[in-house]
PDB file of C-alpha atoms and ligand atoms in Angstrom:
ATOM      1  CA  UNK A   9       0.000   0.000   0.000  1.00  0.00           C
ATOM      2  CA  UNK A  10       1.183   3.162  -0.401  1.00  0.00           C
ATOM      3  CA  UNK A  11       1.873   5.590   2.546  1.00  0.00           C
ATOM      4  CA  UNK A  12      -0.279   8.821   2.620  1.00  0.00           C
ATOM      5  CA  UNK A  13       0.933  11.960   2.058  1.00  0.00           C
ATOM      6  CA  UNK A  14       1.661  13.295   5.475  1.00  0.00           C
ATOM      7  CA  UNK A  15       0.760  16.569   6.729  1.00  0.00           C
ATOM      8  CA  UNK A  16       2.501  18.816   9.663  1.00  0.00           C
ATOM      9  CA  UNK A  17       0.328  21.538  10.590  1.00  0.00           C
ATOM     10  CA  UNK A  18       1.946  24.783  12.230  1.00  0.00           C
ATOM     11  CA  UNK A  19      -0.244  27.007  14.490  1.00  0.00           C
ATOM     12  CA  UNK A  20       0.463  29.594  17.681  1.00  0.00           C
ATOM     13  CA  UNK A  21      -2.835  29.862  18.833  1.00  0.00           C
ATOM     14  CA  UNK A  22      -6.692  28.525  19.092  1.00  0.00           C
ATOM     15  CA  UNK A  23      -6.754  25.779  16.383  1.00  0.00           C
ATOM     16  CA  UNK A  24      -9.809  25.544  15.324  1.00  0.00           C
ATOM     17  CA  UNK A  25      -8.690  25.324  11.405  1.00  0.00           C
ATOM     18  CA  UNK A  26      -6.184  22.625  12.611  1.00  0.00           C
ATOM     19  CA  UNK A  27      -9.224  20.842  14.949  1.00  0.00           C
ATOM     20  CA  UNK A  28     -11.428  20.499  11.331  1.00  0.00           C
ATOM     21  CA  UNK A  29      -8.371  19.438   9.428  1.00  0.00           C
ATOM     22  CA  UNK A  30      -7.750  16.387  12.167  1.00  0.00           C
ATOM     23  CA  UNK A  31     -11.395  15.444  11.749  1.00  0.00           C
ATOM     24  CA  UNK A  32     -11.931  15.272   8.569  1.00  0.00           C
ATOM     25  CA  UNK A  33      -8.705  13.042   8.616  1.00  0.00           C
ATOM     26  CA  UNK A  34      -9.887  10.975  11.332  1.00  0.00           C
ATOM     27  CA  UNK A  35     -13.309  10.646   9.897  1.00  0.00           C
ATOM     28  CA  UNK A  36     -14.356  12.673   6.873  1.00  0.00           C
ATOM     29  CA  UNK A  37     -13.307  14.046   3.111  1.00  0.00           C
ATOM     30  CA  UNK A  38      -9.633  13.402   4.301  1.00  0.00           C
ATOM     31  CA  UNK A  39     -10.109   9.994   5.735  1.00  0.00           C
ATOM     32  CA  UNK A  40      -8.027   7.321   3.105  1.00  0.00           C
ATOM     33  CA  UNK A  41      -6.134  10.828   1.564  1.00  0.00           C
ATOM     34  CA  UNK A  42      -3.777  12.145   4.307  1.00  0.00           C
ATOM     35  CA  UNK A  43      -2.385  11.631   7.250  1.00  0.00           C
ATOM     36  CA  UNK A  44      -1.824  14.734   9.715  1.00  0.00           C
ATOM     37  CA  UNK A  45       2.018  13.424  11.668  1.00  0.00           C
ATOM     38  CA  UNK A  46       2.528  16.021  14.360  1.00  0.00           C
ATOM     39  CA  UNK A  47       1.434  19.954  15.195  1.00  0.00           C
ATOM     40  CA  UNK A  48       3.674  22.153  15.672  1.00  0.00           C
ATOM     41  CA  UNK A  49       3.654  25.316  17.657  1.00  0.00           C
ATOM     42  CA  UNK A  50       5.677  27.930  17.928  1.00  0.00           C
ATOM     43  CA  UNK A  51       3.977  29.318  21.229  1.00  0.00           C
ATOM     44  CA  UNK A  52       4.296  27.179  24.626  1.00  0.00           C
ATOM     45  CA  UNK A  53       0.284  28.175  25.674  1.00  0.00           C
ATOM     46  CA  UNK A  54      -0.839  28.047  22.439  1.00  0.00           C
ATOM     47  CA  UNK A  55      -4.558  26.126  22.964  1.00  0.00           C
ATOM     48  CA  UNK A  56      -4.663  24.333  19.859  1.00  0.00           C
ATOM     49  CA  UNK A  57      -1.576  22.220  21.403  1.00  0.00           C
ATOM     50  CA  UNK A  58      -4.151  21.107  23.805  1.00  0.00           C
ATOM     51  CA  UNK A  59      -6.902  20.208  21.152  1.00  0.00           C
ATOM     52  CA  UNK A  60      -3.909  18.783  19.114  1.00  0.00           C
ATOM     53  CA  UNK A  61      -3.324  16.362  22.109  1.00  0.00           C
ATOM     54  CA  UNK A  62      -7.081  15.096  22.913  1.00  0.00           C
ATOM     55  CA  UNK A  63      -7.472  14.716  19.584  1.00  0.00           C
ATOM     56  CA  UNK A  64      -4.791  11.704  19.346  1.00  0.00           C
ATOM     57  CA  UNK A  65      -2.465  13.637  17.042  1.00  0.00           C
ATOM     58  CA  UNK A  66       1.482  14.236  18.216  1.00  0.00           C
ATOM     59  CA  UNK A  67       2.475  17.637  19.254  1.00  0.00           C
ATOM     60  CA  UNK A  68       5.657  19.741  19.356  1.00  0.00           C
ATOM     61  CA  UNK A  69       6.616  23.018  20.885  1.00  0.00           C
ATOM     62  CA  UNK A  70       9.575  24.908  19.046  1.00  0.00           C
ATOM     63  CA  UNK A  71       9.828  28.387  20.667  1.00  0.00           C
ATOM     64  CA  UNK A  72      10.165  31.547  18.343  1.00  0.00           C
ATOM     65  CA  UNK A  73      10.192  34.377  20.914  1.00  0.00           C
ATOM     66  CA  UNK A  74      14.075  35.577  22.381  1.00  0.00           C
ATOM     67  CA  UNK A  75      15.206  33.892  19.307  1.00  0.00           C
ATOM     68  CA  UNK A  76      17.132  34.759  16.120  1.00  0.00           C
ATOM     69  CA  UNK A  77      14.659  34.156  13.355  1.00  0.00           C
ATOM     70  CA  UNK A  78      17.022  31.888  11.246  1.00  0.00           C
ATOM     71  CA  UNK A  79      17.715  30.199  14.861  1.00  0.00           C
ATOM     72  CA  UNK A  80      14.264  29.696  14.986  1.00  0.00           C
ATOM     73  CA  UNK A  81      14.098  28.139  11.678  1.00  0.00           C
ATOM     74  CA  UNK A  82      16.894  25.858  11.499  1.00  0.00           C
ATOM     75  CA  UNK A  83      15.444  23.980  15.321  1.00  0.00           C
ATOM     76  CA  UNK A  84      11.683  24.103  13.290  1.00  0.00           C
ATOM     77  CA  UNK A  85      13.754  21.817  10.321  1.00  0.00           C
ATOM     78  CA  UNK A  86      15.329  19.886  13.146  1.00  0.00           C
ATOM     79  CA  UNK A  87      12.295  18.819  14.879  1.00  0.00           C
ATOM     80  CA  UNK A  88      10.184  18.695  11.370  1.00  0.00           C
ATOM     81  CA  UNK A  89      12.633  15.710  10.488  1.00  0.00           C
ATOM     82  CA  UNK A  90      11.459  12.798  12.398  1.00  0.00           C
ATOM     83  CA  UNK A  91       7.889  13.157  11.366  1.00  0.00           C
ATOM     84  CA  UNK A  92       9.130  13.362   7.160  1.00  0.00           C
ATOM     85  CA  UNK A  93       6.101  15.763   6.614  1.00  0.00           C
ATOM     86  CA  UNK A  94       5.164  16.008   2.436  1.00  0.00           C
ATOM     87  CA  UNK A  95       2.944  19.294   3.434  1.00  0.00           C
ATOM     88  CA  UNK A  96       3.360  22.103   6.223  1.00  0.00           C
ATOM     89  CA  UNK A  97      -0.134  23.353   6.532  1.00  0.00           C
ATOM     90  CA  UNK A  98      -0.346  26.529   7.908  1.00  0.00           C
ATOM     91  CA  UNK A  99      -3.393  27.296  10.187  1.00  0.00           C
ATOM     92  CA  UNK A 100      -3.318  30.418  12.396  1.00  0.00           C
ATOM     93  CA  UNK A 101       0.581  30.511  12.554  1.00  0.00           C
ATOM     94  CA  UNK A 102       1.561  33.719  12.814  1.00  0.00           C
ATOM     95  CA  UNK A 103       5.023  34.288  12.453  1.00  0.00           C
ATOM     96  CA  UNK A 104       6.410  34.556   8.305  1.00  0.00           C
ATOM     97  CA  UNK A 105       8.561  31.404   7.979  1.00  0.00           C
ATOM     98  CA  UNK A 106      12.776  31.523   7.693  1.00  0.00           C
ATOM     99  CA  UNK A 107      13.623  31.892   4.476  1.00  0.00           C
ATOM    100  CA  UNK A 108      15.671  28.411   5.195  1.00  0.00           C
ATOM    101  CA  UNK A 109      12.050  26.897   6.159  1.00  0.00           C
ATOM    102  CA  UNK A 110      10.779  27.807   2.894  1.00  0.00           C
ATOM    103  CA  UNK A 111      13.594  27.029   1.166  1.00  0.00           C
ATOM    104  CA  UNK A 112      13.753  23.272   2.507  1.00  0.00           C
ATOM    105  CA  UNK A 113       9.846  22.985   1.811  1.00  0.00           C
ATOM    106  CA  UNK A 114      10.150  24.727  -1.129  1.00  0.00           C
ATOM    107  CA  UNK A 115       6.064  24.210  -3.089  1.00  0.00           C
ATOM    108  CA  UNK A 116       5.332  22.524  -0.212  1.00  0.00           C
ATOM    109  CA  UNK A 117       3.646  24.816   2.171  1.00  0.00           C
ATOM    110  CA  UNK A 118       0.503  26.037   2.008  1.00  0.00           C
ATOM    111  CA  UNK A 119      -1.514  28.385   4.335  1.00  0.00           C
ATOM    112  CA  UNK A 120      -5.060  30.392   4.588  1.00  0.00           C
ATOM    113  CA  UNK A 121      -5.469  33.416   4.924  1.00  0.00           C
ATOM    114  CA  UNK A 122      -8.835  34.852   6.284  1.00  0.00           C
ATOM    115  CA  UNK A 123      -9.362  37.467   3.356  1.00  0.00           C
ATOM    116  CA  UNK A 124      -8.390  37.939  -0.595  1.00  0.00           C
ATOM    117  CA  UNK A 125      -4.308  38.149  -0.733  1.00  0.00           C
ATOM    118  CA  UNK A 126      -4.380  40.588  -3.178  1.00  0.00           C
ATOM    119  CA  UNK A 127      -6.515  42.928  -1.354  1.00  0.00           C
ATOM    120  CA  UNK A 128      -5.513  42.458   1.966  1.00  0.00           C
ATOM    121  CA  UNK A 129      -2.579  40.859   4.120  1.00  0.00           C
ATOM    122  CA  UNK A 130      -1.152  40.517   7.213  1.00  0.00           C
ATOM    123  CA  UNK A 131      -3.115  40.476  10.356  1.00  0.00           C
ATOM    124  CA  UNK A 132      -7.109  41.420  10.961  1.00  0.00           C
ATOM    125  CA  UNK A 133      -8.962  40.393   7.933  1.00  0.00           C
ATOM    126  CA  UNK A 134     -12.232  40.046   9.368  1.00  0.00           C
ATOM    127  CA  UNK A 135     -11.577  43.617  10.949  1.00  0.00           C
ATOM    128  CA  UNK A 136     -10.668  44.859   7.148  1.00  0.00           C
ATOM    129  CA  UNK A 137     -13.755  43.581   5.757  1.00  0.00           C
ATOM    130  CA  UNK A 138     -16.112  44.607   9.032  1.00  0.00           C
ATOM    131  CA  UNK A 139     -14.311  48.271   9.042  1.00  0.00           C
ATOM    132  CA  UNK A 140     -14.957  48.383   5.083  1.00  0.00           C
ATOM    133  CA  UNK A 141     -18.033  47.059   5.671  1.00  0.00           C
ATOM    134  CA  UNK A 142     -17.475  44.451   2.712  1.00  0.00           C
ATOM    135  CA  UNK A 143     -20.969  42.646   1.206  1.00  0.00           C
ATOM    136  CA  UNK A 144     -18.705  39.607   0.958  1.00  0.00           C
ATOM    137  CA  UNK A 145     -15.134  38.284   2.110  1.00  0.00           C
ATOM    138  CA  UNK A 146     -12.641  35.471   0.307  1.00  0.00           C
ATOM    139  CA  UNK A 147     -11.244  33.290   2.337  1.00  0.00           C
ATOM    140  CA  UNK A 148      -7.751  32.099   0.206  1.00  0.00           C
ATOM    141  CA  UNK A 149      -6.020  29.130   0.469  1.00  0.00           C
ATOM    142  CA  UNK A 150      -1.971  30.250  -0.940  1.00  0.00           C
ATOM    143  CA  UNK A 151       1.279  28.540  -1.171  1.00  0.00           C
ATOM    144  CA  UNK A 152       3.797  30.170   0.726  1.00  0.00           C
ATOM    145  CA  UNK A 153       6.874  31.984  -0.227  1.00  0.00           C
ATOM    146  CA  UNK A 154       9.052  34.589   1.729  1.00  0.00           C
ATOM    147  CA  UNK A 155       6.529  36.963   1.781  1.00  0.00           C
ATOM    148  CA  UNK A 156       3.586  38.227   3.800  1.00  0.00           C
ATOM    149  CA  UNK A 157       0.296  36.656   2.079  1.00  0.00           C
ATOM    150  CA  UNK A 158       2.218  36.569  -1.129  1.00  0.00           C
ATOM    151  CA  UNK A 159       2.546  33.021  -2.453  1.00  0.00           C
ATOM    152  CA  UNK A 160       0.622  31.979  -5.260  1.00  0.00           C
ATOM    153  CA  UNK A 161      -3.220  31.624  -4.709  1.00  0.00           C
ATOM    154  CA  UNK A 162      -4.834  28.069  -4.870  1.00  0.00           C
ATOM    155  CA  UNK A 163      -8.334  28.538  -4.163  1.00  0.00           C
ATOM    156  CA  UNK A 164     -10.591  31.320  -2.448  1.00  0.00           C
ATOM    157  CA  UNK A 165     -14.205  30.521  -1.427  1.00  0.00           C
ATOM    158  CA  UNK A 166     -16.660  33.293  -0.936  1.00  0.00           C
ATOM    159  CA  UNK A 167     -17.881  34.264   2.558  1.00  0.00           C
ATOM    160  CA  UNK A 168     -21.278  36.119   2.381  1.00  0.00           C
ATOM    161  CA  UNK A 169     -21.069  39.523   5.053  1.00  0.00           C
ATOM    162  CA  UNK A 170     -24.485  40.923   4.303  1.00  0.00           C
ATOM    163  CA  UNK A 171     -26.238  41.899   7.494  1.00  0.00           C
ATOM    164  CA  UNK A 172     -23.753  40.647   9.273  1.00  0.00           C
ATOM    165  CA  UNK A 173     -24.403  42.430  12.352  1.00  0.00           C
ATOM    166  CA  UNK A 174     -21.173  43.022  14.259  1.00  0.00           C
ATOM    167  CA  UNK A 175     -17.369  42.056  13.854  1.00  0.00           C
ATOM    168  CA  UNK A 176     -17.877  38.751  15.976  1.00  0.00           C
ATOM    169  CA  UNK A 177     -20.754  37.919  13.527  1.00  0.00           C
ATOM    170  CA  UNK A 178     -17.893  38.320  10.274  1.00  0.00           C
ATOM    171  CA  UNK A 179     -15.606  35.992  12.220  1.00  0.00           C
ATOM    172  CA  UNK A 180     -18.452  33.234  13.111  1.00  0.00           C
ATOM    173  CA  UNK A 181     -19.150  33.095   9.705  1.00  0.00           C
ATOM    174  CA  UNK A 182     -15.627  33.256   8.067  1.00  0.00           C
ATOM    175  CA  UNK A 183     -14.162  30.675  10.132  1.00  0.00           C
ATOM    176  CA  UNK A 184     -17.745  28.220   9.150  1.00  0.00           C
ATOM    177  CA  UNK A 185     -15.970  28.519   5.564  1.00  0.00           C
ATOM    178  CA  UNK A 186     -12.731  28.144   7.079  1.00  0.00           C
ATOM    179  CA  UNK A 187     -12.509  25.454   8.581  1.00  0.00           C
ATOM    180  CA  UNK A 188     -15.250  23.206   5.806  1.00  0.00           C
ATOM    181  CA  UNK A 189     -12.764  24.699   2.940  1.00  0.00           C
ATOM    182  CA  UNK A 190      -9.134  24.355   3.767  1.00  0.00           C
ATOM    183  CA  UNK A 191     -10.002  20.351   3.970  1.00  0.00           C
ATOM    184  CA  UNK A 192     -11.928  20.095   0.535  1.00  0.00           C
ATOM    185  CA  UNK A 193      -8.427  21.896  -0.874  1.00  0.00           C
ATOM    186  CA  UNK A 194      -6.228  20.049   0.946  1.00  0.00           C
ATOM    187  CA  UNK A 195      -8.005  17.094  -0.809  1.00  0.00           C
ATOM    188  CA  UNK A 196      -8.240  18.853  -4.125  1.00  0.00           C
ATOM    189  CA  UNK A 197      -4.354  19.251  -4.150  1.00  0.00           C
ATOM    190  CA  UNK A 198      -3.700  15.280  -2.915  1.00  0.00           C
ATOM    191  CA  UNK A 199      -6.544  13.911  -4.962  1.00  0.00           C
ATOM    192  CA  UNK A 200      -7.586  16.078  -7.637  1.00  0.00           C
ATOM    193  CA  UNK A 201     -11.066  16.705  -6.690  1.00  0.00           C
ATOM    194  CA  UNK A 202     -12.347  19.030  -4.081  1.00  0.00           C
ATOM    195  CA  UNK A 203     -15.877  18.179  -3.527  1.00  0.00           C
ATOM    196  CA  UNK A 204     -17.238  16.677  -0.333  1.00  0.00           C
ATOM    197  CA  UNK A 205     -18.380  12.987  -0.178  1.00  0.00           C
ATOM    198  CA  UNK A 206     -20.912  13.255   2.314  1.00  0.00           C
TER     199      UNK A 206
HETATM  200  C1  GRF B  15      -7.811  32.025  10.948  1.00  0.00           C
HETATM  201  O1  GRF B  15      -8.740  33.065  10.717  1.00  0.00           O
HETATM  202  C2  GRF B  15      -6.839  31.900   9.806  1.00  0.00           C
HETATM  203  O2  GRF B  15      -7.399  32.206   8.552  1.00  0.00           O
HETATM  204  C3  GRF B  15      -5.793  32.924  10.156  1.00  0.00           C
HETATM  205  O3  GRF B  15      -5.673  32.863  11.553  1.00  0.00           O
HETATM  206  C4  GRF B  15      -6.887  32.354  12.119  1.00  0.00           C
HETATM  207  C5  GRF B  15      -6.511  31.145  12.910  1.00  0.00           C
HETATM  208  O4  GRF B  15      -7.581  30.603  13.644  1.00  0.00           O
HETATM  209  N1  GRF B  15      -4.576  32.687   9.435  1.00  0.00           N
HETATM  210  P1  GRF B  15      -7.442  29.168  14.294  1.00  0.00           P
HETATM  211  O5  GRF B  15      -6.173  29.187  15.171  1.00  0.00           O
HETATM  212  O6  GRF B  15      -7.340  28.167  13.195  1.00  0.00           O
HETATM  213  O7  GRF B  15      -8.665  28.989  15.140  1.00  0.00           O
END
């Protein structure tokens, strides 16, 4: 048989996009496709390392903070190596990779970003859109390069703002397409389909 494509997914905080990822690995559209081998944060309290845990999957801490950046990124490689990941998946990491990081995984990182790339990066995209009070949102789905939000898009899926009555209300429903989407492209890129089977 031949061994899944393994994933390594790199957060700092709440994990929900990671959380949907392991399920629908464990028991939906990525079930069969993909393995997830270990979570990675790069902040000690980060929650999702707690979610990561109950949830079966291995976790490992590799501090940023007090650190040289390309420090930083040559003890990420280090402790990547064991778990031989195919794909780092991005979700809610917020630091921009080493350039040595992205060298070593070089087409092989993706990440999503909670607005349109080429209309907004960086931090607070549900803010953006709330603040510009945006009829609609794109979530994007982006390989990453050196850059800030500026890899290559791979797929953006709408997010309908209309009447959305406060800035928690954009959030609630950007993160429903959030976390249902970055699975059906992480299939789409392993597969070649995106749809859902259920
Ligand atoms: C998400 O909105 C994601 O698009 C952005 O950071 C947030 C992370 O949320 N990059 P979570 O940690 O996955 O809950």
């Amino acid at each position: 048989m031949t061994p899944l494509p393994r994933l390594a997914i790199l957060l700092s905080g709440r994990g929900s996009n990671m959380e949907a990822i392991v399920r629908e690995v464990q028991g939906g559209i990525l079930q069969g496709v993909c393995e997830v081998a270990v979570v990675v944060s790069n902040e000690p309290e980060a929650a999702g390392l707690g979610v990561a845990d109950a949830l079966g999957v291995p976790t490992i801490v590799e501090p940023s903070r007090g650190r040289p950046r390309s420090a930083f990124g040559e003890a990420l490689l280090e402790a990547l190596d064991p778990f031989s990941p195919d794909l780092l998946v991005l979700a809610g990491f917020m630091l921009v990779l080493p350039p040595g990081v992205v060298r070593a995984y070089a087409h092989r990182i993706v990440n999503i970003h909670p607005a349109d790339t080429r209309l907004h990066r960086g931090l607070h995209g549900y803010a953006w859109a709330w603040e510009n009070q945006l009829p609609e949102t794109r979530i994007t789905v982006h390989w990453v390069d050196e850059g800030l939000d500026t890899g290559p898009v791979i797929a953006q899926a709408p997010v309908d703002l209309r009447q959305a009555r406060d800035l928690a209300e954009v959030e609630r429903r950007g993160l429903a397409v959030e976390h249902r989407f970055y699975s059906e492209v992480l299939r789409g890129l392993f597969t070649g389909t995106g749809s859902r089977s259920d």
